[in-house]
Each structure stands twice: as C-alpha cells, then as structure tokens.
Amino acid sequence: AQTVTQSQPEMSVQEAETVTLSCTYDTSESDYYLFWYKQPPSRQMILVIRQEAYKQQNATENRFSVNFQKAAKSFSLKISDSQLGDAAMYFCALTGANSKLTFGKGITLSVRP
Amino acid sequence: DTAVSQTPKYLVTQMGNDKSIKCEQNLGHDTMYWYKQDSKKFLKIMFSYNNKELIINETVPNRFSPKSPDKAHLNLHINSLELGDSAVYFCASSQYLGQAGEAFFGQGTRLTVV
C-alpha cells in the first residue's frame, strides 16, 4: 500500500515571499513518481510539478521547486515570489507500478497582498 | 476545445434516484479515470480503464458502475443514490496506463444528494 501525508491543513504567505509545503509518503516500490497538484477555487486540478524517484536532481518549474529527500520519504514544494494567483489547495500525490495515483489530504494556501 | 469534458457540471438529485455522469476526452488517450473528492476535499481513485478494459476498481459500492463504450468515453452510472454519495466527481485521462500522475482532469461534477 502507498500513503501520502500532508500534516499541515493550511498555510499563509505574504505576496512576493517564499513558502514551503510539506509532504511525506510511504511506498514499498522502488520505482515511483511524485507530484504536486494545484486546485484553485475553480475546482480544476492542475499539475504543478513532477519528480521521478530515480532522479536525484530536484525538479524545478519556474517559481516552483521541490526538495526530494528519498531516504526520508519527504517531498516538499517551494513556491518562490508568491503571487495572489498561487492561492489554492495543493495536493501531494504518488504513483507507482500499480498506476494508482494516491493523494494527500491537501493544504490550503492563502496569499496575503 | 476542452480536453476532458464532463457533463453535467452540477447535479442535484433525491435519494434513491439513479443518475449518470458522462465524460469524454478528445486527446486520443488510452486511459481514463474516475476520482471522488469528498466534502473534506480528499481525492481518491475509484476506477481506471485502459482501452475500454477495467484496470483499477477500488472498494467502491457496486451501486457505482463505470461504462466505457469506446476509448474516448468513460461514463459513471450511480444507482440508488445515498446522501453519502454527495461529492465532486472528476474524470481524467492519460496517454498511457503508467501516466496516472500526468493525467488531464475534467472540471468535475458536483453531485448533491438531498
């Protein structure tokens, strides 16, 4: 079985500042993928960033980057230069050979102007 | 042109009714999924189909029956609706079975059972 844990239900960041969202996971597989999804109030699920477990290098997509600590089974998302449009619910997710995407409970991020 | 479209976007119905949610993707993907997001925003896989073949069937009550008439469509039929079925249901598709994490999601269908 695979599990994804997001222990912080909500966070707040000042516009233009940096925020880090935490995620831990557990899986028995050696080959797996990790993701962060954004869900704004529109409900649309938007893929923010992905990380292959076999890659040591942390993934980066513009202002979004991850800190992938494989031994610690930790996968945090860093948002730099936060913008008002970043306000949303963020989900950490994991998939492996079973092709089943398992989500964490999500974290609500608010951005203060 | 919407990649993954679900209809209807909102559905309000009474307990005991039967309802269907339709999903269509125009991406030429092989794999389609249904997810349920409950009132606490928790997202969970319900079903996945690959080339019309059922691959994942989580512990979902058998009142829920997916139907894939072709690769581009995956409909969800729900019998004898219960209050606990109220949720947002998302359809998604990915190019291949192993790409669940890169799936394109529909806008969701908010189902309210009264």
XYZ file of N, CA and C in Angstrom:
681
model
N 0.846 -1.192 0.000
C 0.000 0.000 0.000
C 0.886 1.248 0.000
N 0.370 2.293 -0.581
C 1.109 3.542 -0.605
C 0.279 4.607 0.103
N 0.968 5.473 0.850
C 0.279 6.539 1.573
C 0.997 7.859 1.343
N 0.241 8.928 1.412
C 0.772 10.277 1.274
C 0.218 11.105 2.420
N 1.093 11.790 3.142
C 0.666 12.539 4.320
C 1.020 14.012 4.167
N 0.014 14.840 4.290
C 0.216 16.280 4.355
C -0.358 16.707 5.699
N 0.506 17.026 6.628
C 0.059 17.227 8.000
C -0.413 18.648 8.281
N -0.030 19.587 7.422
C -0.448 20.979 7.637
C -1.743 21.211 6.861
N -2.824 21.581 7.511
C -4.076 21.798 6.769
C -4.091 23.125 6.004
N -3.355 24.107 6.535
C -3.350 25.394 5.839
C -2.086 26.188 6.156
N -1.754 27.050 5.212
C -0.612 27.943 5.394
C -0.931 29.283 4.744
N -0.187 30.286 5.187
C -0.381 31.620 4.641
C 0.989 32.213 4.314
N 1.051 32.979 3.231
C 2.323 33.594 2.835
C 2.056 35.007 2.358
N 2.998 35.862 2.583
C 2.912 37.229 2.077
C 3.290 37.219 0.602
N 2.584 38.020 -0.167
C 2.904 38.145 -1.587
C 4.387 38.472 -1.747
N 5.014 37.837 -2.741
C 6.435 38.006 -3.085
C 7.374 37.209 -2.173
N 6.852 36.628 -1.103
C 7.684 35.822 -0.222
C 7.720 34.367 -0.714
N 8.491 33.570 0.025
C 8.646 32.147 -0.317
C 7.946 31.293 0.718
N 7.328 30.231 0.272
C 6.632 29.320 1.187
C 6.971 27.883 0.798
N 7.019 27.032 1.809
C 7.298 25.608 1.569
C 6.158 24.766 2.126
N 5.637 23.899 1.275
C 4.557 22.994 1.664
C 5.146 21.595 1.854
N 4.812 20.967 2.956
C 5.427 19.678 3.308
C 4.595 18.485 2.864
N 5.292 17.402 2.604
C 4.626 16.152 2.231
C 5.562 14.996 2.571
N 5.031 13.978 3.184
C 5.782 12.732 3.358
C 4.972 11.609 2.748
N 5.659 10.542 2.415
C 4.969 9.453 1.731
C 5.564 8.124 2.176
N 4.868 7.075 1.816
C 5.379 5.741 2.064
C 4.968 4.840 0.918
N 5.894 4.052 0.446
C 5.619 3.098 -0.614
C 6.640 1.979 -0.524
N 6.232 0.792 -0.954
C 7.155 -0.337 -0.954
C 7.855 -0.470 -2.303
N 7.457 0.365 -3.256
C 8.028 0.260 -4.596
C 9.331 1.031 -4.693
N 10.181 0.566 -5.599
C 11.460 1.244 -5.803
C 11.372 2.261 -6.930
N 10.382 2.064 -7.801
C 10.201 2.953 -8.933
C 8.845 3.649 -8.781
N 8.878 4.934 -8.541
C 7.613 5.653 -8.343
C 7.802 7.112 -8.741
N 6.691 7.813 -8.793
C 6.691 9.211 -9.204
C 5.915 10.023 -8.175
N 6.364 11.230 -7.976
C 5.711 12.135 -7.031
C 5.258 13.389 -7.754
N 4.170 13.958 -7.279
C 3.573 15.104 -7.958
C 3.036 16.104 -6.933
N 2.963 17.329 -7.368
C 2.190 18.350 -6.674
C 1.136 18.879 -7.644
N -0.103 18.897 -7.150
C -1.214 19.435 -7.911
C -1.750 20.676 -7.209
N -2.262 21.579 -8.022
C -2.912 22.788 -7.514
C -4.393 22.720 -7.865
N -5.237 23.053 -6.893
C -6.674 23.120 -7.165
C -7.188 24.487 -6.716
N -7.353 25.398 -7.656
C -7.899 26.726 -7.307
C -9.398 26.608 -7.056
N -10.042 27.705 -6.663
C -11.492 27.654 -6.410
C -12.313 27.180 -7.612
N -11.756 27.285 -8.803
C -12.474 26.813 -9.995
C -12.625 25.288 -10.014
N -11.957 24.598 -9.119
C -12.001 23.119 -8.988
C -11.056 22.409 -9.943
N -10.556 23.078 -10.936
C -9.698 22.422 -11.922
C -8.425 21.896 -11.257
N -8.074 20.665 -11.519
C -6.830 20.086 -10.995
C -5.718 20.384 -11.987
N -4.669 21.030 -11.493
C -3.576 21.465 -12.364
C -2.274 20.850 -11.861
N -1.588 20.136 -12.720
C -0.302 19.563 -12.358
C 0.736 20.676 -12.275
N 1.391 20.777 -11.121
C 2.377 21.832 -10.905
C 3.781 21.329 -11.227
N 4.107 20.140 -10.706
C 5.474 19.653 -10.843
C 5.503 18.154 -10.588
N 6.437 17.461 -11.229
C 6.587 16.016 -11.027
C 8.043 15.697 -10.744
N 8.241 14.576 -10.052
C 9.588 14.126 -9.705
C 9.660 12.616 -9.858
N 10.635 12.147 -10.631
C 10.856 10.702 -10.722
C 11.737 10.283 -9.551
N 11.391 9.206 -8.905
C 12.124 8.784 -7.710
C 13.569 8.417 -8.016
N 13.829 7.960 -9.237
C 15.194 7.535 -9.559
C 16.123 8.716 -9.847
N 15.543 9.898 -9.979
C 16.367 11.074 -10.263
C 16.763 11.765 -8.961
N 18.031 12.001 -8.800
C 18.498 12.685 -7.599
C 18.246 14.188 -7.665
N 18.257 14.710 -8.882
C 18.104 16.149 -9.039
C 16.675 16.564 -8.748
N 16.523 17.621 -7.955
C 15.197 18.122 -7.630
C 14.572 18.816 -8.841
N 13.285 18.547 -9.059
C 12.586 19.158 -10.190
C 12.320 20.647 -9.922
N 12.303 21.395 -11.012
C 12.032 22.836 -10.937
C 11.150 23.229 -12.108
N 10.152 24.054 -11.827
C 9.291 24.603 -12.876
C 9.058 26.066 -12.537
N 9.868 26.926 -13.142
C 9.745 28.363 -12.914
C 9.850 28.678 -11.421
N 8.803 29.212 -10.809
C 8.871 29.592 -9.392
C 8.662 28.413 -8.450
N 8.375 27.258 -9.002
C 8.075 26.077 -8.184
C 9.257 25.114 -8.211
N 9.656 24.653 -7.055
C 10.715 23.657 -6.981
C 10.397 22.701 -5.843
N 11.019 21.540 -5.904
C 10.787 20.549 -4.853
C 12.086 20.257 -4.134
N 11.921 19.777 -2.906
C 13.035 19.233 -2.140
C 12.700 17.771 -1.895
N 13.307 16.911 -2.683
C 13.029 15.480 -2.643
C 14.099 14.792 -1.818
N 13.697 14.250 -0.689
C 14.604 13.529 0.198
C 14.152 12.071 0.218
N 14.770 11.265 -0.636
C 14.283 9.894 -0.842
C 14.396 9.041 0.426
N 15.495 9.151 1.109
C 15.693 8.314 2.304
C 14.674 8.676 3.391
N 14.383 9.931 3.483
C 13.424 10.397 4.488
C 11.995 10.306 3.990
N 11.797 9.948 2.729
C 10.480 9.876 2.095
C 9.728 11.200 2.283
N 10.430 12.232 1.898
C 9.888 13.586 2.039
C 9.904 14.275 0.685
N 8.865 15.046 0.408
C 8.732 15.674 -0.914
C 8.036 17.018 -0.707
N 8.796 18.053 -0.459
C 8.193 19.359 -0.179
C 8.210 20.255 -1.413
N 7.266 21.157 -1.469
C 7.134 22.087 -2.592
C 7.472 23.490 -2.120
N 8.386 24.126 -2.827
C 8.738 25.505 -2.512
C 8.200 26.422 -3.593
N 7.462 27.433 -3.164
C 6.939 28.431 -4.104
C 7.665 29.741 -3.807
N 8.391 30.212 -4.794
C 9.145 31.460 -4.638
C 8.348 32.622 -5.227
N 8.615 33.824 -4.690
C 7.954 35.017 -5.223
C 6.439 34.777 -5.328
N 5.827 34.416 -4.238
C 4.408 34.044 -4.225
C 3.535 35.133 -4.836
N 2.557 34.693 -5.597
C 1.625 35.603 -6.249
C 0.204 35.313 -5.779
N -0.653 36.308 -5.920
C -2.033 36.134 -5.470
C -2.682 34.928 -6.155
N -2.301 34.690 -7.390
C -2.863 33.559 -8.138
C -2.398 32.202 -7.648
N -1.437 32.180 -6.729
C -0.985 30.905 -6.172
C -1.923 30.408 -5.078
N -2.816 31.268 -4.631
C -3.760 30.863 -3.584
C -4.634 29.733 -4.113
N -4.604 28.618 -3.408
C -5.313 27.418 -3.875
C -5.107 26.318 -2.850
N -5.713 25.173 -3.148
C -5.424 23.964 -2.385
C -4.339 23.212 -3.153
N -3.348 22.697 -2.427
C -2.265 21.961 -3.057
C -2.254 20.523 -2.544
N -2.163 19.603 -3.493
C -2.158 18.186 -3.161
C -0.836 17.559 -3.578
N -0.281 16.797 -2.670
C 0.869 15.963 -2.975
C 0.318 14.602 -3.400
N 0.954 13.954 -4.375
C 0.435 12.680 -4.861
C 1.580 11.764 -5.277
N 1.280 10.478 -5.302
C 2.280 9.450 -5.573
C 1.680 8.383 -6.471
N 2.457 7.906 -7.420
C 2.026 6.756 -8.199
C 3.204 5.844 -8.435
N 2.902 4.558 -8.529
C 3.949 3.578 -8.764
C 3.553 2.642 -9.883
N 4.055 1.434 -9.819
C 3.810 0.467 -10.896
C 2.335 0.084 -10.991
N 1.616 0.238 -9.897
C 0.194 -0.122 -9.941
C -0.640 0.930 -10.653
N 0.005 2.017 -11.078
C -0.667 3.094 -11.818
C -1.786 3.749 -11.033
N -1.766 3.575 -9.726
C -2.807 4.190 -8.904
C -2.248 5.473 -8.310
N -2.921 6.581 -8.569
C -2.492 7.876 -8.055
C -3.110 8.076 -6.688
N -2.242 8.169 -5.663
C -2.703 8.359 -4.285
C -2.405 9.786 -3.864
N -3.421 10.462 -3.349
C -3.300 11.859 -2.953
C -3.184 12.013 -1.437
N -2.519 13.079 -1.025
C -2.579 13.513 0.366
C -3.866 14.273 0.605
N -4.069 14.712 1.836
C -5.323 15.390 2.177
C -5.375 16.820 1.677
N -4.240 17.349 1.239
C -4.218 18.692 0.704
C -3.924 19.746 1.758
N -3.445 20.881 1.272
C -3.177 22.019 2.135
C -3.720 23.266 1.439
N -4.392 24.105 2.209
C -4.935 25.333 1.659
C -3.911 26.442 1.840
N -3.494 27.019 0.744
C -2.523 28.111 0.780
C -3.230 29.427 0.499
N -3.062 30.365 1.405
C -3.592 31.714 1.156
C -2.406 32.661 0.977
N -2.593 33.665 0.127
C -1.546 34.637 -0.164
C -2.037 36.015 0.254
N -1.306 36.635 1.151
C -1.699 37.963 1.670
C -1.109 39.053 0.794
N -1.932 39.997 0.363
C -1.402 41.068 -0.502
C -0.569 42.075 0.280
N -11.158 24.228 -27.272
C -11.747 22.890 -27.271
C -11.313 22.146 -26.011
N -12.272 21.803 -25.161
C -11.957 21.207 -23.870
C -11.376 19.807 -24.048
N -10.260 19.525 -23.347
C -9.581 18.242 -23.498
C -10.389 17.108 -22.851
N -10.789 17.322 -21.601
C -11.600 16.349 -20.878
C -12.859 17.071 -20.416
N -13.980 16.644 -20.916
C -15.211 17.341 -20.561
C -16.170 16.396 -19.861
N -16.786 16.914 -18.830
C -17.753 16.145 -18.048
C -19.096 16.849 -18.106
N -20.139 16.062 -18.171
C -21.482 16.626 -18.077
C -22.343 15.745 -17.184
N -23.151 16.349 -16.333
C -23.256 17.800 -16.120
C -22.179 18.298 -15.158
N -22.066 19.589 -14.996
C -21.118 20.150 -14.030
C -21.723 20.173 -12.634
N -23.009 20.281 -12.561
C -23.724 20.257 -11.282
C -24.913 19.326 -11.425
N -25.173 18.591 -10.342
C -26.271 17.626 -10.367
C -26.861 17.553 -8.971
N -28.114 17.913 -8.862
C -28.821 17.819 -7.585
C -29.939 16.811 -7.779
N -30.012 15.837 -6.886
C -30.986 14.779 -7.067
C -31.422 14.227 -5.719
N -32.511 13.505 -5.732
C -33.031 12.957 -4.484
C -32.454 11.586 -4.201
N -32.441 11.248 -2.942
C -32.015 9.912 -2.509
C -32.829 8.857 -3.235
N -32.153 7.800 -3.608
C -32.846 6.683 -4.243
C -32.877 6.752 -5.757
N -32.584 7.941 -6.298
C -32.572 8.074 -7.762
C -31.342 7.429 -8.374
N -31.416 7.216 -9.699
C -30.277 6.746 -10.475
C -29.831 7.877 -11.381
N -28.515 8.099 -11.448
C -28.009 9.190 -12.285
C -26.729 8.760 -12.987
N -26.428 9.452 -14.076
C -25.190 9.194 -14.812
C -24.411 10.483 -15.009
N -23.099 10.345 -14.996
C -22.203 11.448 -15.330
C -21.403 10.983 -16.546
N -21.345 11.874 -17.536
C -20.649 11.488 -18.765
C -19.286 12.160 -18.837
N -18.351 11.477 -19.459
C -17.016 12.020 -19.625
C -16.495 11.675 -21.009
N -15.911 12.674 -21.630
C -15.334 12.486 -22.963
C -13.987 13.172 -23.032
N -13.026 12.515 -23.637
C -11.721 13.155 -23.858
C -11.398 13.138 -25.349
N -10.839 14.246 -25.820
C -10.509 14.368 -27.245
C -9.005 14.392 -27.471
N -8.270 13.774 -26.536
C -6.814 13.791 -26.589
C -6.237 12.537 -27.217
N -7.082 11.575 -27.513
C -6.592 10.318 -28.050
C -5.887 9.458 -27.009
N -6.165 9.705 -25.747
C -5.540 8.941 -24.669
C -6.108 7.533 -24.560
N -5.253 6.635 -24.018
C -5.688 5.243 -23.851
C -6.389 4.993 -22.523
N -6.064 5.810 -21.499
C -6.502 5.504 -20.142
C -7.385 6.604 -19.576
N -8.457 6.189 -18.925
C -9.368 7.147 -18.297
C -9.651 6.732 -16.863
N -10.006 7.715 -16.053
C -10.161 7.501 -14.611
C -11.397 8.226 -14.085
N -11.895 7.707 -12.976
C -12.863 8.442 -12.158
C -12.294 8.574 -10.755
N -12.346 9.836 -10.248
C -11.932 10.136 -8.891
C -13.109 10.740 -8.148
N -13.106 10.547 -6.830
C -14.129 11.163 -5.984
C -13.435 12.100 -4.997
N -13.940 13.331 -4.893
C -13.428 14.280 -3.909
C -14.541 14.552 -2.915
N -14.316 14.139 -1.676
C -15.386 14.262 -0.686
C -15.461 15.666 -0.095
N -16.326 15.825 0.882
C -16.574 17.159 1.444
C -15.346 17.734 2.150
N -14.416 16.866 2.529
C -13.174 17.334 3.158
C -12.064 17.504 2.125
N -12.435 17.459 0.852
C -11.518 17.680 -0.275
C -10.570 16.501 -0.503
N -10.830 15.376 0.140
C -9.955 14.234 -0.054
C -10.277 13.573 -1.385
N -9.237 13.373 -2.200
C -9.374 12.818 -3.544
C -8.970 11.355 -3.545
N -9.814 10.517 -4.137
C -9.498 9.096 -4.148
C -9.891 8.497 -5.491
N -9.034 7.617 -5.983
C -9.330 6.929 -7.237
C -10.515 5.986 -7.025
N -11.383 5.933 -8.026
C -12.484 4.971 -7.985
C -12.226 3.875 -9.015
N -12.044 4.291 -10.257
C -11.872 3.344 -11.353
C -10.838 3.874 -12.338
N -10.215 2.934 -13.053
C -9.471 3.324 -14.235
C -9.730 2.302 -15.326
N -9.748 2.797 -16.545
C -9.942 1.967 -17.723
C -8.785 2.215 -18.677
N -8.326 1.140 -19.298
C -7.306 1.269 -20.318
C -7.820 0.593 -21.578
N -7.954 1.364 -22.636
C -8.503 0.818 -23.881
C -9.790 0.039 -23.632
N -10.677 0.639 -22.888
C -12.005 0.112 -22.566
C -11.987 -1.042 -21.573
N -10.813 -1.398 -21.074
C -10.729 -2.518 -20.135
C -10.557 -1.989 -18.713
N -11.355 -2.517 -17.784
C -11.272 -2.087 -16.391
C -9.953 -2.541 -15.787
N -9.203 -1.581 -15.229
C -7.900 -1.890 -14.657
C -7.933 -1.749 -13.135
N -8.415 -0.636 -12.659
C -8.482 -0.381 -11.224
C -9.940 -0.260 -10.820
N -10.296 -0.996 -9.793
C -11.637 -0.906 -9.226
C -11.446 -0.876 -7.720
N -11.404 0.310 -7.166
C -11.193 0.434 -5.738
C -12.440 -0.045 -4.997
N -12.367 -0.030 -3.673
C -13.505 -0.530 -2.894
C -14.650 0.459 -2.954
N -15.321 0.408 -4.095
C -16.445 1.300 -4.358
C -17.714 0.455 -4.304
N -18.786 0.954 -3.682
C -20.033 0.182 -3.679
C -20.459 -0.191 -5.089
N -21.038 -1.369 -5.236
C -21.390 -1.777 -6.608
C -22.599 -1.032 -7.149
N -23.088 -0.043 -6.424
C -24.085 0.884 -6.981
C -23.422 1.785 -8.041
N -22.101 1.846 -7.994
C -21.358 2.658 -8.959
C -20.896 1.736 -10.085
N -21.288 2.069 -11.304
C -20.857 1.230 -12.417
C -20.321 2.105 -13.541
N -19.035 1.959 -13.821
C -18.464 2.697 -14.945
C -18.757 1.957 -16.242
N -18.846 2.745 -17.304
C -19.051 2.133 -18.619
C -18.214 2.882 -19.647
N -17.461 2.118 -20.409
C -16.598 2.723 -21.416
C -17.013 2.213 -22.789
N -17.871 2.936 -23.482
C -18.328 2.471 -24.803
C -17.217 2.504 -25.848
N -16.277 3.408 -25.677
C -15.098 3.470 -26.539
C -13.990 4.162 -25.774
N -12.824 4.235 -26.401
C -11.640 4.739 -25.692
C -11.793 6.187 -25.255
N -12.641 6.936 -25.927
C -12.760 8.374 -25.654
C -13.802 8.705 -24.598
N -14.541 7.699 -24.162
C -15.639 7.949 -23.226
C -15.577 7.017 -22.029
N -15.835 7.598 -20.861
C -15.972 6.790 -19.654
C -17.069 7.419 -18.818
N -18.208 6.752 -18.776
C -19.352 7.276 -18.055
C -19.458 6.596 -16.699
N -20.085 7.303 -15.767
C -20.264 6.764 -14.417
C -21.747 6.754 -14.096
N -22.262 5.571 -13.850
C -23.666 5.440 -13.505
C -23.773 5.086 -12.037
N -24.666 5.764 -11.346
C -24.831 5.528 -9.917
C -26.292 5.190 -9.629
N -26.488 4.018 -9.052
C -27.845 3.564 -8.702
C -28.163 3.892 -7.254
N -29.444 4.054 -6.988
C -29.939 4.190 -5.599
C -29.085 5.171 -4.798
N -29.028 6.379 -5.258
C -28.164 7.386 -4.652
C -28.432 7.576 -3.165
N -27.344 7.755 -2.424
C -27.407 7.965 -0.976
C -26.805 9.332 -0.645
N -27.141 9.831 0.556
C -26.620 11.135 0.965
C -25.096 11.171 0.920
N -24.468 10.059 1.293
C -23.007 9.977 1.338
C -22.344 10.008 -0.024
N -23.143 9.922 -1.074
C -22.573 9.993 -2.426
C -22.322 11.428 -2.843
N -22.825 12.371 -2.073
C -22.598 13.778 -2.379
C -21.099 14.060 -2.366
N -20.595 14.583 -3.466
C -19.153 14.792 -3.624
C -18.929 15.456 -4.978
N -17.664 15.741 -5.246
C -17.295 16.162 -6.600
C -16.617 14.977 -7.269
N -17.066 14.636 -8.440
C -16.514 13.513 -9.187
C -15.714 14.051 -10.368
N -14.463 13.603 -10.432
C -13.578 14.051 -11.502
C -13.293 12.900 -12.455
N -13.381 13.210 -13.722
C -12.915 12.321 -14.762
C -11.527 12.799 -15.187
N -10.671 11.892 -15.580
C -9.334 12.268 -16.036
C -8.888 11.286 -17.117
N -7.904 11.695 -17.891
C -7.348 10.766 -18.876
C -5.847 10.971 -18.959
N -5.141 9.895 -19.290
C -3.708 9.968 -19.517
C -3.380 9.169 -20.765
N -2.257 9.505 -21.369
C -1.922 8.870 -22.634
C -1.773 7.353 -22.478
N -1.072 6.958 -21.423
C -0.880 5.531 -21.190
C -1.219 5.196 -19.750
N -1.318 3.918 -19.493
C -1.695 3.434 -18.174
C -0.717 3.877 -17.098
N 0.538 3.923 -17.393
C 1.527 4.267 -16.378
C 1.709 5.736 -16.129
N 0.820 6.558 -16.668
C 0.984 8.012 -16.566
C -0.144 8.655 -15.788
N -0.612 7.951 -14.758
C -1.730 8.479 -13.965
C -1.426 9.852 -13.389
N -0.166 10.094 -13.059
C 0.193 11.362 -12.443
C 0.172 12.531 -13.394
N 0.222 12.246 -14.684
C 0.198 13.320 -15.683
C -1.142 13.399 -16.401
N -2.152 12.909 -15.731
C -3.477 12.902 -16.346
C -4.030 14.315 -16.473
N -4.875 14.479 -17.469
C -5.635 15.713 -17.630
C -6.981 15.495 -16.940
N -7.360 16.449 -16.125
C -8.606 16.326 -15.380
C -9.714 17.149 -16.021
N -10.924 16.639 -15.894
C -12.092 17.427 -16.255
C -12.384 18.433 -15.153
N -13.434 19.222 -15.375
C -13.783 20.282 -14.425
C -14.498 19.764 -13.186
N -14.856 18.516 -13.206
C -15.548 17.959 -12.057
C -17.068 18.108 -12.164
N -17.750 17.197 -11.539
C -19.215 17.249 -11.425
C -19.558 17.254 -9.954
N -20.198 18.325 -9.516
C -20.608 18.379 -8.108
C -21.973 17.729 -7.975
N -21.996 16.593 -7.313
C -23.227 15.842 -7.101
C -23.734 16.113 -5.693
N -24.954 16.550 -5.599
C -25.583 16.785 -4.298
C -26.820 15.914 -4.204
N -26.848 15.063 -3.194
C -27.989 14.169 -2.984
C -28.783 14.708 -1.789
N -30.051 14.961 -2.018
C -30.883 15.548 -0.946
C -31.979 14.567 -0.512
